[in-house]
Tab-separated table of C-alpha atoms and ligand atoms in Angstrom:
chain	number	residue	atom	x	y	z
O	1	MET	CA	118.900	66.323	106.292
O	2	ARG	CA	116.921	68.884	108.265
O	3	VAL	CA	117.031	72.508	107.138
O	4	LYS	CA	115.342	74.876	109.551
O	5	ILE	CA	114.101	78.031	107.885
O	6	ILE	CA	113.229	80.836	110.267
O	7	ASN	CA	111.075	83.821	109.398
O	8	PRO	CA	112.318	86.469	111.842
O	9	ASN	CA	109.073	88.427	111.565
O	10	THR	CA	105.941	87.196	113.353
O	11	THR	CA	103.622	86.938	110.325
O	12	ALA	CA	102.752	83.239	110.042
O	13	SER	CA	101.169	83.583	106.586
O	14	MET	CA	104.516	84.854	105.274
O	15	THR	CA	106.231	81.827	106.809
O	16	GLU	CA	103.819	79.653	104.793
O	17	THR	CA	104.852	81.386	101.555
O	18	ILE	CA	108.506	80.913	102.505
O	19	ALA	CA	108.024	77.238	103.457
O	20	THR	CA	106.233	76.481	100.170
O	21	ALA	CA	109.100	78.032	98.184
O	22	ALA	CA	111.666	76.129	100.257
O	23	ARG	CA	109.896	72.774	99.847
O	24	ALA	CA	109.527	73.337	96.090
O	25	VAL	CA	113.318	73.237	95.644
O	26	ALA	CA	114.363	70.928	98.495
O	27	ALA	CA	115.926	67.598	97.534
O	28	PRO	CA	113.861	64.466	98.294
O	29	GLY	CA	115.919	63.712	101.416
O	30	THR	CA	115.618	67.230	102.838
O	31	GLU	CA	113.094	68.007	105.547
O	32	ILE	CA	112.191	71.697	105.731
O	33	ILE	CA	111.319	72.837	109.262
O	34	ALA	CA	109.651	76.239	108.931
O	35	ALA	CA	109.380	78.470	111.996
O	36	THR	CA	107.931	81.887	112.667
O	37	SER	CA	109.624	84.097	115.232
O	38	PRO	CA	107.799	83.735	118.568
O	39	ALA	CA	108.052	87.455	119.399
O	40	GLY	CA	108.888	90.712	117.684
O	41	PRO	CA	107.830	92.849	114.737
O	42	ALA	CA	105.132	91.750	112.267
O	43	SER	CA	107.450	92.849	109.465
O	44	ILE	CA	111.061	93.987	109.311
O	45	GLU	CA	111.426	97.352	107.623
O	46	GLY	CA	114.301	99.129	109.325
O	47	HIS	CA	117.218	98.923	111.698
O	48	TYR	CA	115.093	98.912	114.858
O	49	ASP	CA	112.760	96.163	113.581
O	50	GLU	CA	115.845	94.191	112.654
O	51	ALA	CA	117.553	94.574	116.018
O	52	VAL	CA	114.459	93.506	117.965
O	53	SER	CA	113.757	90.585	115.599
O	54	VAL	CA	117.095	88.965	116.378
O	55	ILE	CA	116.026	87.790	119.857
O	56	GLY	CA	113.149	85.629	118.555
O	57	LEU	CA	115.366	84.422	115.729
O	58	LEU	CA	118.088	83.317	118.145
O	59	GLN	CA	115.481	81.526	120.267
O	60	GLU	CA	114.458	79.527	117.188
O	61	VAL	CA	118.086	78.639	116.382
O	62	ARG	CA	118.564	77.432	119.970
O	63	ARG	CA	115.436	75.303	119.607
O	64	GLY	CA	116.762	74.050	116.269
O	65	GLU	CA	119.942	72.822	117.926
O	66	ALA	CA	117.771	70.739	120.258
O	67	GLU	CA	115.635	69.532	117.310
O	68	GLY	CA	118.710	68.305	115.423
O	69	ALA	CA	118.686	70.831	112.588
O	70	ASP	CA	121.580	70.335	110.163
O	71	ALA	CA	121.444	73.864	108.737
O	72	TYR	CA	119.521	77.130	109.056
O	73	VAL	CA	118.173	79.734	106.695
O	74	ILE	CA	117.371	83.236	107.967
O	75	ALA	CA	114.395	84.226	105.833
O	76	CYS	CA	114.604	88.008	105.906
O	77	PHE	CA	116.506	89.971	103.299
O	78	GLY	CA	118.457	92.040	105.832
O	79	ASP	CA	120.074	88.795	107.064
O	80	PRO	CA	119.499	89.970	110.658
O	81	GLY	CA	121.644	88.361	113.326
O	82	LEU	CA	123.524	86.198	110.820
O	83	LEU	CA	126.826	86.047	112.694
O	84	ALA	CA	125.120	85.717	116.114
O	85	CYS	CA	123.146	82.735	114.774
O	86	ARG	CA	126.378	81.212	113.465
O	87	GLU	CA	127.913	81.501	116.929
O	88	ILE	CA	125.241	79.262	118.462
O	89	ALA	CA	124.766	76.809	115.576
O	90	ARG	CA	126.818	73.759	114.739
O	91	GLY	CA	125.654	73.523	111.128
O	92	PRO	CA	125.810	76.188	108.409
O	93	VAL	CA	123.594	79.273	108.725
O	94	LEU	CA	122.699	81.127	105.525
O	95	GLY	CA	121.038	84.466	105.032
O	96	VAL	CA	118.729	84.824	102.046
O	97	ALA	CA	120.426	88.025	100.849
O	98	GLU	CA	123.842	86.419	101.132
O	99	ALA	CA	122.679	83.315	99.230
O	100	ALA	CA	120.857	85.243	96.510
O	101	MET	CA	123.708	87.687	95.860
O	102	HIS	CA	126.294	84.934	95.642
O	103	ALA	CA	124.088	82.911	93.267
O	104	ALA	CA	123.432	86.004	91.117
O	105	SER	CA	127.151	86.784	90.907
O	106	MET	CA	127.771	83.333	89.431
O	107	ILE	CA	125.279	83.668	86.592
O	108	ALA	CA	125.559	87.353	85.670
O	109	THR	CA	128.236	90.053	85.770
O	110	GLY	CA	125.675	92.516	87.107
O	111	PHE	CA	122.467	92.195	89.086
O	112	SER	CA	119.865	94.535	90.552
O	113	VAL	CA	118.027	94.024	93.816
O	114	VAL	CA	114.314	94.898	93.852
O	115	THR	CA	113.060	95.404	97.372
O	116	THR	CA	110.160	96.818	99.381
O	117	LEU	CA	110.340	100.240	101.059
O	118	ALA	CA	113.031	102.742	100.088
O	119	ARG	CA	114.085	102.999	103.735
O	120	THR	CA	115.256	99.369	103.628
O	121	ARG	CA	117.609	100.005	100.698
O	122	ILE	CA	120.453	101.076	102.959
O	123	ILE	CA	120.305	97.716	104.751
O	124	THR	CA	120.819	95.924	101.443
O	125	GLU	CA	123.501	98.399	100.354
O	126	HIS	CA	125.457	97.683	103.540
O	127	LEU	CA	125.159	93.942	102.877
O	128	VAL	CA	126.348	94.427	99.296
O	129	ARG	CA	129.586	95.885	100.656
O	130	THR	CA	129.899	93.365	103.494
O	131	TYR	CA	129.562	90.467	101.044
O	132	GLY	CA	132.037	91.956	98.550
O	133	MET	CA	129.324	92.353	95.931
O	134	ALA	CA	129.794	96.053	95.152
O	135	HIS	CA	131.305	95.297	91.743
O	136	VAL	CA	128.380	93.054	90.738
O	137	CYS	CA	125.364	94.754	92.295
O	138	ARG	CA	124.446	97.534	89.887
O	139	ARG	CA	121.599	99.037	91.899
O	140	VAL	CA	119.223	98.440	94.795
O	141	ARG	CA	115.705	99.463	93.759
O	142	ALA	CA	112.683	100.028	95.992
O	143	THR	CA	109.020	99.643	95.124
O	144	GLU	CA	107.651	101.473	98.200
O	145	LEU	CA	105.545	98.409	98.994
O	146	PRO	CA	105.275	97.702	102.742
O	147	VAL	CA	106.282	94.096	103.471
O	148	LEU	CA	102.813	93.055	104.615
O	149	GLU	CA	101.265	94.319	101.365
O	150	LEU	CA	102.967	91.324	99.755
O	151	GLU	CA	100.497	89.232	101.766
O	152	ASN	CA	97.474	91.246	100.677
O	153	PRO	CA	95.797	89.605	97.648
O	154	ALA	CA	94.147	92.936	96.812
O	155	SER	CA	97.502	94.721	96.532
O	156	ASP	CA	99.083	95.322	93.181
O	157	ALA	CA	102.355	93.892	94.470
O	158	ARG	CA	103.041	91.367	91.733
O	159	ARG	CA	102.532	93.902	88.915
O	160	LEU	CA	104.509	96.644	90.678
O	161	ILE	CA	107.467	94.383	91.446
O	162	THR	CA	107.495	92.904	87.946
O	163	ALA	CA	107.484	96.411	86.441
O	164	GLU	CA	110.415	97.474	88.666
O	165	CYS	CA	112.355	94.344	87.652
O	166	GLN	CA	111.736	95.193	83.990
O	167	ARG	CA	113.047	98.727	84.548
O	168	ALA	CA	116.124	97.304	86.294
O	169	ILE	CA	116.995	95.244	83.235
O	170	GLU	CA	116.478	98.195	80.869
O	171	GLU	CA	118.111	100.957	82.940
O	172	ASP	CA	120.794	99.255	85.074
O	173	GLY	CA	122.213	96.939	82.416
O	174	SER	CA	121.766	94.030	84.820
O	175	GLY	CA	121.589	90.433	83.644
O	176	ALA	CA	119.750	89.072	86.683
O	177	ILE	CA	117.362	90.180	89.404
O	178	VAL	CA	117.573	89.435	93.115
O	179	LEU	CA	114.243	89.706	94.924
O	180	GLY	CA	114.800	91.832	98.035
O	181	CYS	CA	112.321	90.329	100.477
O	182	ALA	CA	111.664	86.787	101.666
O	183	GLY	CA	107.955	87.514	101.260
O	184	MET	CA	108.532	87.677	97.487
O	185	ALA	CA	109.506	83.999	97.380
O	186	ASP	CA	106.403	83.045	95.386
O	187	LEU	CA	107.058	85.639	92.650
O	188	ALA	CA	110.380	84.541	91.145
O	189	GLU	CA	109.037	82.136	88.534
O	190	HIS	CA	106.351	84.501	87.227
O	191	ILE	CA	108.765	87.450	86.989
O	192	ALA	CA	111.478	85.380	85.292
O	193	GLU	CA	108.976	84.219	82.657
O	194	THR	CA	107.695	87.750	82.150
O	195	ILE	CA	111.011	89.615	81.828
O	196	GLY	CA	113.167	86.817	80.413
O	197	VAL	CA	116.192	86.964	82.741
O	198	PRO	CA	117.112	84.872	85.800
O	199	VAL	CA	115.247	86.018	88.918
O	200	ILE	CA	116.678	84.772	92.196
O	201	ASP	CA	114.624	84.249	95.313
O	202	GLY	CA	116.986	84.044	98.277
O	203	VAL	CA	114.860	81.470	100.096
O	204	ALA	CA	115.271	78.913	97.303
O	205	ALA	CA	118.943	79.827	96.787
O	206	ALA	CA	119.708	79.482	100.503
O	207	VAL	CA	118.012	76.082	100.768
O	208	LYS	CA	120.037	74.703	97.853
O	209	LEU	CA	123.302	76.193	99.175
O	210	ALA	CA	122.580	74.834	102.652
O	211	GLU	CA	122.043	71.376	101.141
O	212	ALA	CA	125.345	71.699	99.282
O	213	LEU	CA	127.310	72.716	102.398
O	214	VAL	CA	125.800	69.951	104.541
O	215	GLY	CA	126.369	67.513	101.682
O	216	LEU	CA	130.045	68.488	101.738
O	217	GLY	CA	130.143	67.706	105.449
O	218	LEU	CA	130.696	71.379	106.317
O	219	GLY	CA	129.431	73.148	109.425
O	220	THR	CA	130.076	76.538	110.998
O	221	SER	CA	133.699	76.876	112.116
O	222	LYS	CA	133.947	76.748	115.895
O	223	LYS	CA	137.443	78.229	115.855
O	224	GLY	CA	137.722	81.928	116.700
O	225	ASP	CA	134.866	84.404	116.576
O	226	LEU	CA	132.185	81.878	115.604
O	227	ALA	CA	132.982	79.633	118.579
O	228	PHE	CA	130.069	79.148	120.976
O	229	PRO	CA	129.484	82.325	123.036
O	230	LEU	CA	131.226	82.596	126.379
O	231	ALA	CA	129.124	81.468	129.339
O	232	LYS	CA	128.095	84.333	131.620
O	233	PRO	CA	124.994	85.519	133.414
O	234	TYR	CA	122.457	87.554	131.459
O	235	THR	CA	120.059	89.624	133.529
O	236	GLY	CA	116.497	90.906	133.445
O	237	ALA	CA	114.044	89.996	130.677
O	238	LEU	CA	116.857	88.383	128.667
O	239	SER	CA	118.226	86.143	131.421
O	240	ASP	CA	116.972	83.062	129.516
O	241	MET	CA	119.233	83.985	126.619
O	242	ALA	CA	122.397	83.389	128.660
O	243	PRO	CA	124.788	81.072	126.787
O	244	ALA	CA	124.883	77.524	128.148
O	245	THR	CA	127.857	76.625	130.295
O	246	ALA	CA	128.704	73.477	128.323
Z	301	LIG	C1	112.104	91.911	104.799
Z	301	LIG	C2	111.957	90.500	104.684
Z	301	LIG	O1	112.556	89.794	103.899
Z	301	LIG	N1	111.041	90.137	105.622
Z	301	LIG	C3	110.653	91.249	106.297
Z	301	LIG	O2	109.831	91.263	107.228
Z	301	LIG	N2	111.334	92.316	105.774
Z	301	LIG	N3	112.989	92.634	104.029
Z	301	LIG	C4	112.679	93.732	103.277
Z	301	LIG	N4	113.662	94.331	102.586
Z	301	LIG	O3	111.542	94.162	103.213
């Protein structure tokens, strides 16, 4: 099966980190197609970044439909554009936050999310409520690391994130950690070994859940609100985004 994993920010080196983590867990018969958004913010660190990132993300899902993708993973922890992507995809579409939180809720009665900048916490807190995870998510913690610092070998990112995860276990009473950025995909194993509790990277979790859904023969429901968007003209710079008539 083909799982297309889309980094909705435009930083190709981060897509490489994400693709490596995805391929490390993919089943032998799974082809991972990794794509970087063709246009938009270099990193997604707020509501505006998120909103603008969705256009490039949707373009990659449209391309994926032509490429024969069986499922999609949105590799940004805010799960931007998740329902819009589902509207235009035949197969399942998973967000990394959605996948990680659901996985965490099955292996612990409480988890903490450790993310990047404090200003992104509210995005995760909204998702916690949307996904019905408020009774399991004990706390969303920030490290004040900008997303692109995760890509900087000279940054102290690994140590800072590991230390915050350790504090989460001690102070929140959580039994598991969810990493709150797709750019942290390469850190899960090291942190789990260091702090001794399950650490969930949403990229890996989403790939395995996508495989499971496709394996069950399940795709996105085309009944009701996730049916293909209604055909109509779109104007101006976004005229190419108009839904197909068929
Ligand atoms: C993210 C993410 O996963 N990728 C990105 O650009 N921003 N999310 C976050 N909370 O920092």
